[in-house]
Amino acid sequence: MNDSKYMETAICLAKKAKGYTSPNPIVGAVVVKDNQIIGKGWHKKAGLAHAEVEAINDAGEKTLGSDLYVTLEPCNHFGRTPPCTKKIIQAGIKRVVIGAKDPNPSVCGGGIKYLREHGINVESGILKKETETLIEDFIWYVKNKTPFVILKSALTLDGRIATSTGDSKWITNKKSRAYVHKLRHRNDAILVGSGTIKNDNPSLTTRINNCDTKDPQRIILNSKLSIDKNAKVLTQKSDNATIMVVSENISPRKKIYFENTGVQIIQVPEKKGLLDITILMEKLGKMGIMSLLVEGGARIINSFLLTGIINKVMFFIAPKLIGGNDGIPLVRGKGVKLMKDAYNLNQVKTKMFDNDVLVQGYLK
């Protein structure tokens, strides 16, 4: 049996939906009979058919005695759609091969158990690491009720994210920047500080040529609500919200003014003079934000590092040197005192974008 080969196909199908399915995970599936793929499917959007149903429907009347490969354990409960397990049984599938079990402790293994009780041979854990990585944000969110946090930054070889004048356009090349827009599309929200809005006036939207994409929710840490009322994030057209995170003691008049412009306000307490990031993550989790892309600047990055809530790091390093010691560093604030206490990345990977290098890894 070519279990790994067919699971790889299911993984490729799942990736087609990255960015469209939240709060659901991305899932891919294939139906195989006589060593031939007869049906393919992937979950396209929350509320629409799950991957298993798509693949079975694609196979039509040929499913009797076939094998089903699916990246995530089939559901066995009613949600916005009926249980996939019943569809699998009705289709006459004899064997189901699963990549990852459902991470939800209350349902984990339930789909597998139900299928086995109905005489279906079930095998689990095929390309387990790959299928779990596919839905790493969903797994984290289900278990912790807070967003999966990715820290992304662009920097020079000498570790600067801008010159002394604040100029950062452009550190990285076009291919790197295009990939960042894919990251924005794939994540539920993007977060920056008010300094980034003031210095760069970014749109924080997704712009990919010839591709139907969605904008992330734009979250701005802005304790005093000191932001230009004509900033792009407040005036542009977008299919998603702009959220200001402010202190609990903000002026009610200011709050009402910005709310009347369509901005959503989240108030969090301060801790040592800074907005409490931990409480913010809890609030974002309750809002259904499953994944969060943090784009800096330097003090924001340090706050997230100190809080210990970064899951994944993605640094785009350009082969450029600013020189001197007056440029803006990647991180500002107090760091560790000893190298043994440095933040270590795990499962490190690199990828080239022409001459730029993406270094990515996990802090958790």
CSV table of C-alpha atoms in Angstrom, one decimal:
chain,number,residue,atom,x,y,z
A,1,MET,CA,0.0,0.0,0.0
A,2,ASN,CA,1.2,3.5,-0.8
A,3,ASP,CA,-0.3,5.1,2.3
A,4,SER,CA,2.3,7.9,2.6
A,5,LYS,CA,1.9,8.8,-1.1
A,6,TYR,CA,-1.9,9.1,-0.9
A,7,MET,CA,-1.6,11.0,2.4
A,8,GLU,CA,0.8,13.5,0.7
A,9,THR,CA,-1.9,14.1,-1.9
A,10,ALA,CA,-4.4,14.7,0.8
A,11,ILE,CA,-2.0,17.2,2.5
A,12,CYS,CA,-1.6,19.1,-0.8
A,13,LEU,CA,-5.3,19.3,-1.2
A,14,ALA,CA,-5.8,20.6,2.3
A,15,LYS,CA,-3.3,23.4,1.7
A,16,LYS,CA,-5.5,24.8,-1.1
A,17,ALA,CA,-7.9,26.1,1.6
A,18,LYS,CA,-5.3,27.7,4.0
A,19,GLY,CA,-6.8,31.1,5.1
A,20,TYR,CA,-10.4,30.3,4.2
A,21,THR,CA,-11.6,27.8,6.8
A,22,SER,CA,-11.1,29.4,10.2
A,23,PRO,CA,-12.3,28.6,12.8
A,24,ASN,CA,-12.2,25.2,11.3
A,25,PRO,CA,-8.9,23.4,10.4
A,26,ILE,CA,-7.8,22.8,6.8
A,27,VAL,CA,-8.4,19.2,5.8
A,28,GLY,CA,-7.8,17.2,2.6
A,29,ALA,CA,-9.0,13.7,1.6
A,30,VAL,CA,-8.7,11.2,-1.3
A,31,VAL,CA,-10.6,8.1,-2.1
A,32,VAL,CA,-8.5,5.2,-3.5
A,33,LYS,CA,-9.6,2.0,-5.3
A,34,ASP,CA,-7.5,-0.6,-7.0
A,35,ASN,CA,-4.4,1.7,-6.4
A,36,GLN,CA,-6.1,4.6,-8.3
A,37,ILE,CA,-7.4,7.9,-6.9
A,38,ILE,CA,-11.1,8.0,-7.7
A,39,GLY,CA,-12.1,11.0,-5.6
A,40,LYS,CA,-10.5,14.2,-4.2
A,41,GLY,CA,-11.7,16.8,-1.8
A,42,TRP,CA,-10.8,19.5,0.7
A,43,HIS,CA,-12.7,21.5,3.2
A,44,LYS,CA,-13.2,24.9,1.5
A,45,LYS,CA,-14.9,27.1,4.1
A,46,ALA,CA,-16.5,26.8,7.5
A,47,GLY,CA,-20.2,25.7,7.0
A,48,LEU,CA,-19.4,23.9,3.7
A,49,ALA,CA,-18.9,20.2,3.3
A,50,HIS,CA,-15.9,18.6,5.0
A,51,ALA,CA,-13.1,17.1,3.0
A,52,GLU,CA,-14.3,13.5,3.3
A,53,VAL,CA,-17.7,14.4,2.0
A,54,GLU,CA,-16.2,16.3,-1.0
A,55,ALA,CA,-13.9,13.3,-1.8
A,56,ILE,CA,-16.7,10.8,-1.6
A,57,ASN,CA,-19.0,12.9,-3.7
A,58,ASP,CA,-16.3,13.3,-6.2
A,59,ALA,CA,-15.8,9.5,-6.4
A,60,GLY,CA,-19.5,9.0,-7.1
A,61,GLU,CA,-20.8,5.5,-7.2
A,62,LYS,CA,-17.4,3.8,-7.2
A,63,THR,CA,-16.7,4.1,-3.4
A,64,LEU,CA,-17.9,0.5,-2.4
A,65,GLY,CA,-14.8,-1.3,-1.1
A,66,SER,CA,-12.5,1.7,-1.4
A,67,ASP,CA,-10.0,3.3,0.9
A,68,LEU,CA,-10.3,6.8,2.3
A,69,TYR,CA,-7.2,8.9,3.2
A,70,VAL,CA,-7.9,12.0,5.3
A,71,THR,CA,-5.5,14.3,7.0
A,72,LEU,CA,-7.7,14.7,10.2
A,73,GLU,CA,-9.9,12.3,12.0
A,74,PRO,CA,-13.4,12.4,10.6
A,75,CYS,CA,-15.9,14.1,12.9
A,76,ASN,CA,-18.6,12.1,14.7
A,77,HIS,CA,-20.8,14.9,15.8
A,78,PHE,CA,-23.3,17.4,14.4
A,79,GLY,CA,-22.0,20.9,14.0
A,80,ARG,CA,-22.7,23.2,11.1
A,81,THR,CA,-22.6,20.0,8.9
A,82,PRO,CA,-23.6,16.3,9.6
A,83,PRO,CA,-21.1,13.8,11.0
A,84,CYS,CA,-18.6,12.6,8.3
A,85,THR,CA,-18.5,9.1,9.8
A,86,LYS,CA,-22.0,8.3,8.7
A,87,LYS,CA,-21.2,9.4,5.1
A,88,ILE,CA,-18.1,7.2,5.1
A,89,ILE,CA,-20.2,4.2,6.3
A,90,GLN,CA,-23.0,4.8,3.8
A,91,ALA,CA,-20.4,5.0,1.0
A,92,GLY,CA,-19.3,1.4,1.7
A,93,ILE,CA,-15.7,2.4,2.4
A,94,LYS,CA,-13.8,-0.5,3.8
A,95,ARG,CA,-10.6,1.2,5.2
A,96,VAL,CA,-9.9,4.7,6.5
A,97,VAL,CA,-6.3,6.0,6.9
A,98,ILE,CA,-6.0,9.1,9.1
A,99,GLY,CA,-3.1,11.5,9.5
A,100,ALA,CA,-3.8,13.3,12.8
A,101,LYS,CA,-6.4,12.6,15.5
A,102,ASP,CA,-8.8,15.3,16.5
A,103,PRO,CA,-7.0,17.5,19.0
A,104,ASN,CA,-10.1,18.3,20.9
A,105,PRO,CA,-9.9,16.2,24.1
A,106,SER,CA,-13.7,15.8,24.2
A,107,VAL,CA,-13.9,14.2,20.8
A,108,CYS,CA,-10.4,12.8,20.2
A,109,GLY,CA,-10.7,9.2,19.0
A,110,GLY,CA,-14.5,9.4,18.8
A,111,GLY,CA,-14.6,9.2,15.0
A,112,ILE,CA,-12.1,6.4,14.9
A,113,LYS,CA,-14.0,4.4,17.5
A,114,TYR,CA,-17.4,4.8,15.7
A,115,LEU,CA,-15.9,3.7,12.4
A,116,ARG,CA,-14.3,0.6,13.9
A,117,GLU,CA,-17.6,-0.3,15.6
A,118,HIS,CA,-19.2,-0.4,12.2
A,119,GLY,CA,-16.6,-2.8,10.8
A,120,ILE,CA,-14.3,-0.3,9.0
A,121,ASN,CA,-10.5,-0.9,9.3
A,122,VAL,CA,-9.0,2.3,10.6
A,123,GLU,CA,-5.3,3.2,10.7
A,124,SER,CA,-4.1,6.4,12.3
A,125,GLY,CA,-0.8,8.4,12.5
A,126,ILE,CA,0.2,8.2,8.8
A,127,LEU,CA,2.5,11.2,8.2
A,128,LYS,CA,1.4,12.3,11.7
A,129,LYS,CA,4.0,15.1,12.1
A,130,GLU,CA,3.2,16.6,8.6
A,131,THR,CA,-0.6,16.5,9.2
A,132,GLU,CA,-0.3,18.0,12.6
A,133,THR,CA,2.0,20.8,11.3
A,134,LEU,CA,-0.7,21.5,8.7
A,135,ILE,CA,-3.1,22.4,11.5
A,136,GLU,CA,-0.7,23.6,14.1
A,137,ASP,CA,-2.7,26.8,14.7
A,138,PHE,CA,-6.0,24.8,15.2
A,139,ILE,CA,-4.4,22.4,17.5
A,140,TRP,CA,-3.0,25.2,19.7
A,141,TYR,CA,-6.2,27.1,19.7
A,142,VAL,CA,-8.4,24.1,20.6
A,143,LYS,CA,-6.1,23.2,23.5
A,144,ASN,CA,-5.3,26.7,24.9
A,145,LYS,CA,-8.2,28.9,23.7
A,146,THR,CA,-5.7,31.6,22.6
A,147,PRO,CA,-4.3,32.4,19.2
A,148,PHE,CA,-1.3,30.6,17.7
A,149,VAL,CA,1.2,33.5,17.5
A,150,ILE,CA,3.7,33.9,14.6
A,151,LEU,CA,6.4,36.6,15.0
A,152,LYS,CA,7.4,37.9,11.6
A,153,SER,CA,10.0,40.5,10.8
A,154,ALA,CA,12.3,41.7,8.0
A,155,LEU,CA,15.8,42.6,8.9
A,156,THR,CA,19.3,43.3,7.5
A,157,LEU,CA,22.3,41.1,8.1
A,158,ASP,CA,23.4,43.4,10.9
A,159,GLY,CA,20.0,43.0,12.7
A,160,ARG,CA,18.2,46.2,11.8
A,161,ILE,CA,14.6,46.7,10.9
A,162,ALA,CA,15.0,50.3,9.8
A,163,THR,CA,17.6,53.0,9.5
A,164,SER,CA,18.1,55.7,12.1
A,165,THR,CA,15.5,57.8,10.2
A,166,GLY,CA,13.0,55.0,10.5
A,167,ASP,CA,13.2,54.2,6.8
A,168,SER,CA,12.5,50.5,6.1
A,169,LYS,CA,11.3,50.5,2.4
A,170,TRP,CA,12.4,48.1,1.3
A,171,ILE,CA,14.7,45.8,3.3
A,172,THR,CA,13.6,42.6,1.6
A,173,ASN,CA,12.9,41.9,-2.1
A,174,LYS,CA,9.7,41.5,-4.0
A,175,LYS,CA,9.5,37.8,-3.6
A,176,SER,CA,9.8,38.0,0.2
A,177,ARG,CA,7.2,40.7,0.4
A,178,ALA,CA,4.8,38.7,-1.9
A,179,TYR,CA,5.2,35.7,0.5
A,180,VAL,CA,4.3,37.9,3.5
A,181,HIS,CA,1.0,38.7,1.8
A,182,LYS,CA,0.3,35.0,1.6
A,183,LEU,CA,1.0,34.8,5.4
A,184,ARG,CA,-1.5,37.6,6.0
A,185,HIS,CA,-4.1,35.8,4.0
A,186,ARG,CA,-3.5,32.5,5.9
A,187,ASN,CA,-3.8,34.1,9.4
A,188,ASP,CA,-6.9,35.4,11.1
A,189,ALA,CA,-5.3,38.6,12.3
A,190,ILE,CA,-2.2,40.8,12.1
A,191,LEU,CA,-0.8,42.9,15.0
A,192,VAL,CA,1.4,46.0,15.0
A,193,GLY,CA,2.0,48.9,17.4
A,194,SER,CA,0.9,52.5,16.9
A,195,GLY,CA,4.6,53.4,16.0
A,196,THR,CA,4.4,51.3,12.9
A,197,ILE,CA,1.2,53.1,11.9
A,198,LYS,CA,2.8,56.5,12.5
A,199,ASN,CA,6.1,55.7,10.7
A,200,ASP,CA,4.9,53.6,7.7
A,201,ASN,CA,1.1,54.2,7.4
A,202,PRO,CA,0.6,50.6,6.2
A,203,SER,CA,-2.6,49.1,4.9
A,204,LEU,CA,-2.1,45.7,6.6
A,205,THR,CA,-4.2,44.1,3.9
A,206,THR,CA,-3.6,41.2,1.6
A,207,ARG,CA,-2.6,41.9,-2.0
A,208,ILE,CA,-1.8,38.9,-4.2
A,209,ASN,CA,-2.1,39.2,-8.0
A,210,ASN,CA,-4.7,37.0,-9.7
A,211,CYS,CA,-5.8,35.4,-6.4
A,212,ASP,CA,-9.0,35.6,-4.4
A,213,THR,CA,-7.8,36.5,-0.9
A,214,LYS,CA,-9.1,37.8,2.4
A,215,ASP,CA,-7.7,40.5,4.6
A,216,PRO,CA,-6.7,39.7,8.2
A,217,GLN,CA,-8.3,41.5,11.1
A,218,ARG,CA,-5.9,44.4,11.8
A,219,ILE,CA,-5.0,44.8,15.5
A,220,ILE,CA,-3.2,47.9,16.7
A,221,LEU,CA,-1.7,48.3,20.1
A,222,ASN,CA,-2.4,51.9,20.9
A,223,SER,CA,-2.9,52.5,24.6
A,224,LYS,CA,-3.6,56.2,24.3
A,225,LEU,CA,-5.5,56.1,21.0
A,226,SER,CA,-2.9,58.5,19.6
A,227,ILE,CA,-3.4,57.7,15.9
A,228,ASP,CA,-3.9,59.8,12.8
A,229,LYS,CA,-7.6,59.8,11.9
A,230,ASN,CA,-6.6,59.6,8.2
A,231,ALA,CA,-4.4,56.6,8.6
A,232,LYS,CA,-5.0,53.9,5.9
A,233,VAL,CA,-6.1,51.3,8.4
A,234,LEU,CA,-9.0,53.6,9.3
A,235,THR,CA,-10.0,54.8,5.9
A,236,GLN,CA,-9.4,52.0,3.4
A,237,LYS,CA,-12.0,49.5,2.2
A,238,SER,CA,-11.5,46.0,3.6
A,239,ASP,CA,-13.5,42.8,4.2
A,240,ASN,CA,-12.3,42.7,7.8
A,241,ALA,CA,-12.2,44.8,10.9
A,242,THR,CA,-9.6,47.2,12.4
A,243,ILE,CA,-9.3,46.7,16.1
A,244,MET,CA,-7.6,49.2,18.5
A,245,VAL,CA,-6.3,47.8,21.8
A,246,VAL,CA,-6.3,50.5,24.4
A,247,SER,CA,-5.8,51.1,28.1
A,248,GLU,CA,-8.7,50.7,30.5
A,249,ASN,CA,-8.4,54.3,31.5
A,250,ILE,CA,-8.7,55.8,28.0
A,251,SER,CA,-10.9,58.8,27.6
A,252,PRO,CA,-14.6,57.8,26.9
A,253,ARG,CA,-14.9,60.6,24.4
A,254,LYS,CA,-12.0,59.3,22.3
A,255,LYS,CA,-13.3,55.7,22.5
A,256,ILE,CA,-16.7,56.8,21.3
A,257,TYR,CA,-15.2,58.8,18.5
A,258,PHE,CA,-13.2,56.0,17.1
A,259,GLU,CA,-16.0,53.5,17.5
A,260,ASN,CA,-18.2,55.8,15.4
A,261,THR,CA,-15.7,55.5,12.6
A,262,GLY,CA,-16.2,51.8,12.5
A,263,VAL,CA,-13.1,50.8,14.6
A,264,GLN,CA,-13.6,48.1,17.2
A,265,ILE,CA,-12.1,48.9,20.6
A,266,ILE,CA,-10.7,46.4,23.0
A,267,GLN,CA,-9.7,47.6,26.5
A,268,VAL,CA,-7.1,45.8,28.5
A,269,PRO,CA,-5.3,46.6,31.8
A,270,GLU,CA,-1.8,47.8,31.9
A,271,LYS,CA,1.1,45.9,33.5
A,272,LYS,CA,4.3,47.8,34.3
A,273,GLY,CA,3.1,50.7,32.1
A,274,LEU,CA,2.4,48.4,29.1
A,275,LEU,CA,-0.7,46.8,27.8
A,276,ASP,CA,-1.1,43.3,29.3
A,277,ILE,CA,-0.5,41.1,26.3
A,278,THR,CA,-1.6,37.9,28.2
A,279,ILE,CA,-5.0,39.2,28.8
A,280,LEU,CA,-5.2,40.5,25.3
A,281,MET,CA,-4.5,37.0,24.0
A,282,GLU,CA,-7.4,35.6,26.1
A,283,LYS,CA,-9.7,38.2,24.7
A,284,LEU,CA,-8.7,37.5,21.1
A,285,GLY,CA,-9.2,33.8,21.7
A,286,LYS,CA,-12.8,34.5,22.9
A,287,MET,CA,-13.3,36.4,19.7
A,288,GLY,CA,-12.5,33.3,17.7
A,289,ILE,CA,-9.1,34.5,16.5
A,290,MET,CA,-7.2,31.3,15.9
A,291,SER,CA,-3.9,32.6,14.4
A,292,LEU,CA,-2.1,35.9,14.9
A,293,LEU,CA,0.7,37.3,12.8
A,294,VAL,CA,2.8,39.8,14.8
A,295,GLU,CA,4.7,42.3,12.6
A,296,GLY,CA,6.4,44.5,15.2
A,297,GLY,CA,8.1,47.0,15.7
A,298,ALA,CA,11.0,46.6,18.0
A,299,ARG,CA,9.3,47.2,21.4
A,300,ILE,CA,6.2,45.2,20.4
A,301,ILE,CA,8.5,42.3,19.5
A,302,ASN,CA,10.3,42.5,22.9
A,303,SER,CA,7.0,42.6,24.8
A,304,PHE,CA,5.8,39.4,23.1
A,305,LEU,CA,9.2,37.7,23.7
A,306,LEU,CA,9.1,38.7,27.4
A,307,THR,CA,5.5,37.4,27.8
A,308,GLY,CA,6.5,34.1,26.3
A,309,ILE,CA,3.5,33.7,24.0
A,310,ILE,CA,5.3,33.4,20.7
A,311,ASN,CA,4.8,30.0,19.1
A,312,LYS,CA,6.7,30.5,15.8
A,313,VAL,CA,9.3,32.9,14.4
A,314,MET,CA,9.7,33.8,10.8
A,315,PHE,CA,12.6,36.2,10.0
A,316,PHE,CA,13.2,37.4,6.5
A,317,ILE,CA,16.9,38.3,6.3
A,318,ALA,CA,18.2,40.5,3.5
A,319,PRO,CA,21.9,40.5,2.4
A,320,LYS,CA,22.2,44.1,3.3
A,321,LEU,CA,24.2,46.1,5.9
A,322,ILE,CA,23.0,49.4,7.3
A,323,GLY,CA,26.3,49.9,9.2
A,324,GLY,CA,26.9,52.0,12.3
A,325,ASN,CA,25.1,51.5,15.6
A,326,ASP,CA,22.2,54.0,15.2
A,327,GLY,CA,19.8,51.9,13.2
A,328,ILE,CA,16.6,50.5,14.7
A,329,PRO,CA,17.3,47.0,16.1
A,330,LEU,CA,15.0,44.0,15.8
A,331,VAL,CA,14.3,44.2,19.5
A,332,ARG,CA,14.3,47.2,21.9
A,333,GLY,CA,14.1,46.8,25.7
A,334,LYS,CA,15.8,44.6,28.2
A,335,GLY,CA,17.0,41.2,27.1
A,336,VAL,CA,18.5,38.2,28.8
A,337,LYS,CA,21.7,38.6,30.8
A,338,LEU,CA,23.3,35.2,30.0
A,339,MET,CA,23.5,33.2,26.8
A,340,LYS,CA,22.2,30.2,28.5
A,341,ASP,CA,18.9,32.1,28.9
A,342,ALA,CA,18.7,33.1,25.2
A,343,TYR,CA,15.6,32.2,23.2
A,344,ASN,CA,16.3,29.0,21.3
A,345,LEU,CA,14.4,28.1,18.1
A,346,ASN,CA,13.5,24.4,17.5
A,347,GLN,CA,12.7,22.6,14.2
A,348,VAL,CA,14.6,25.4,12.3
A,349,LYS,CA,14.1,25.6,8.5
A,350,THR,CA,15.4,28.0,5.9
A,351,LYS,CA,14.0,29.0,2.5
A,352,MET,CA,15.4,31.2,-0.2
A,353,PHE,CA,13.6,34.1,-1.9
A,354,ASP,CA,16.2,35.0,-4.5
A,355,ASN,CA,19.0,36.4,-2.2
A,356,ASP,CA,16.8,36.8,0.9
A,357,VAL,CA,16.8,34.0,3.5
A,358,LEU,CA,13.7,33.1,5.5
A,359,VAL,CA,14.7,31.5,8.9
A,360,GLN,CA,11.8,29.9,10.7
A,361,GLY,CA,11.4,27.9,13.8
A,362,TYR,CA,9.4,27.3,17.0
A,363,LEU,CA,9.7,28.8,20.5
A,364,LYS,CA,7.1,26.5,21.9
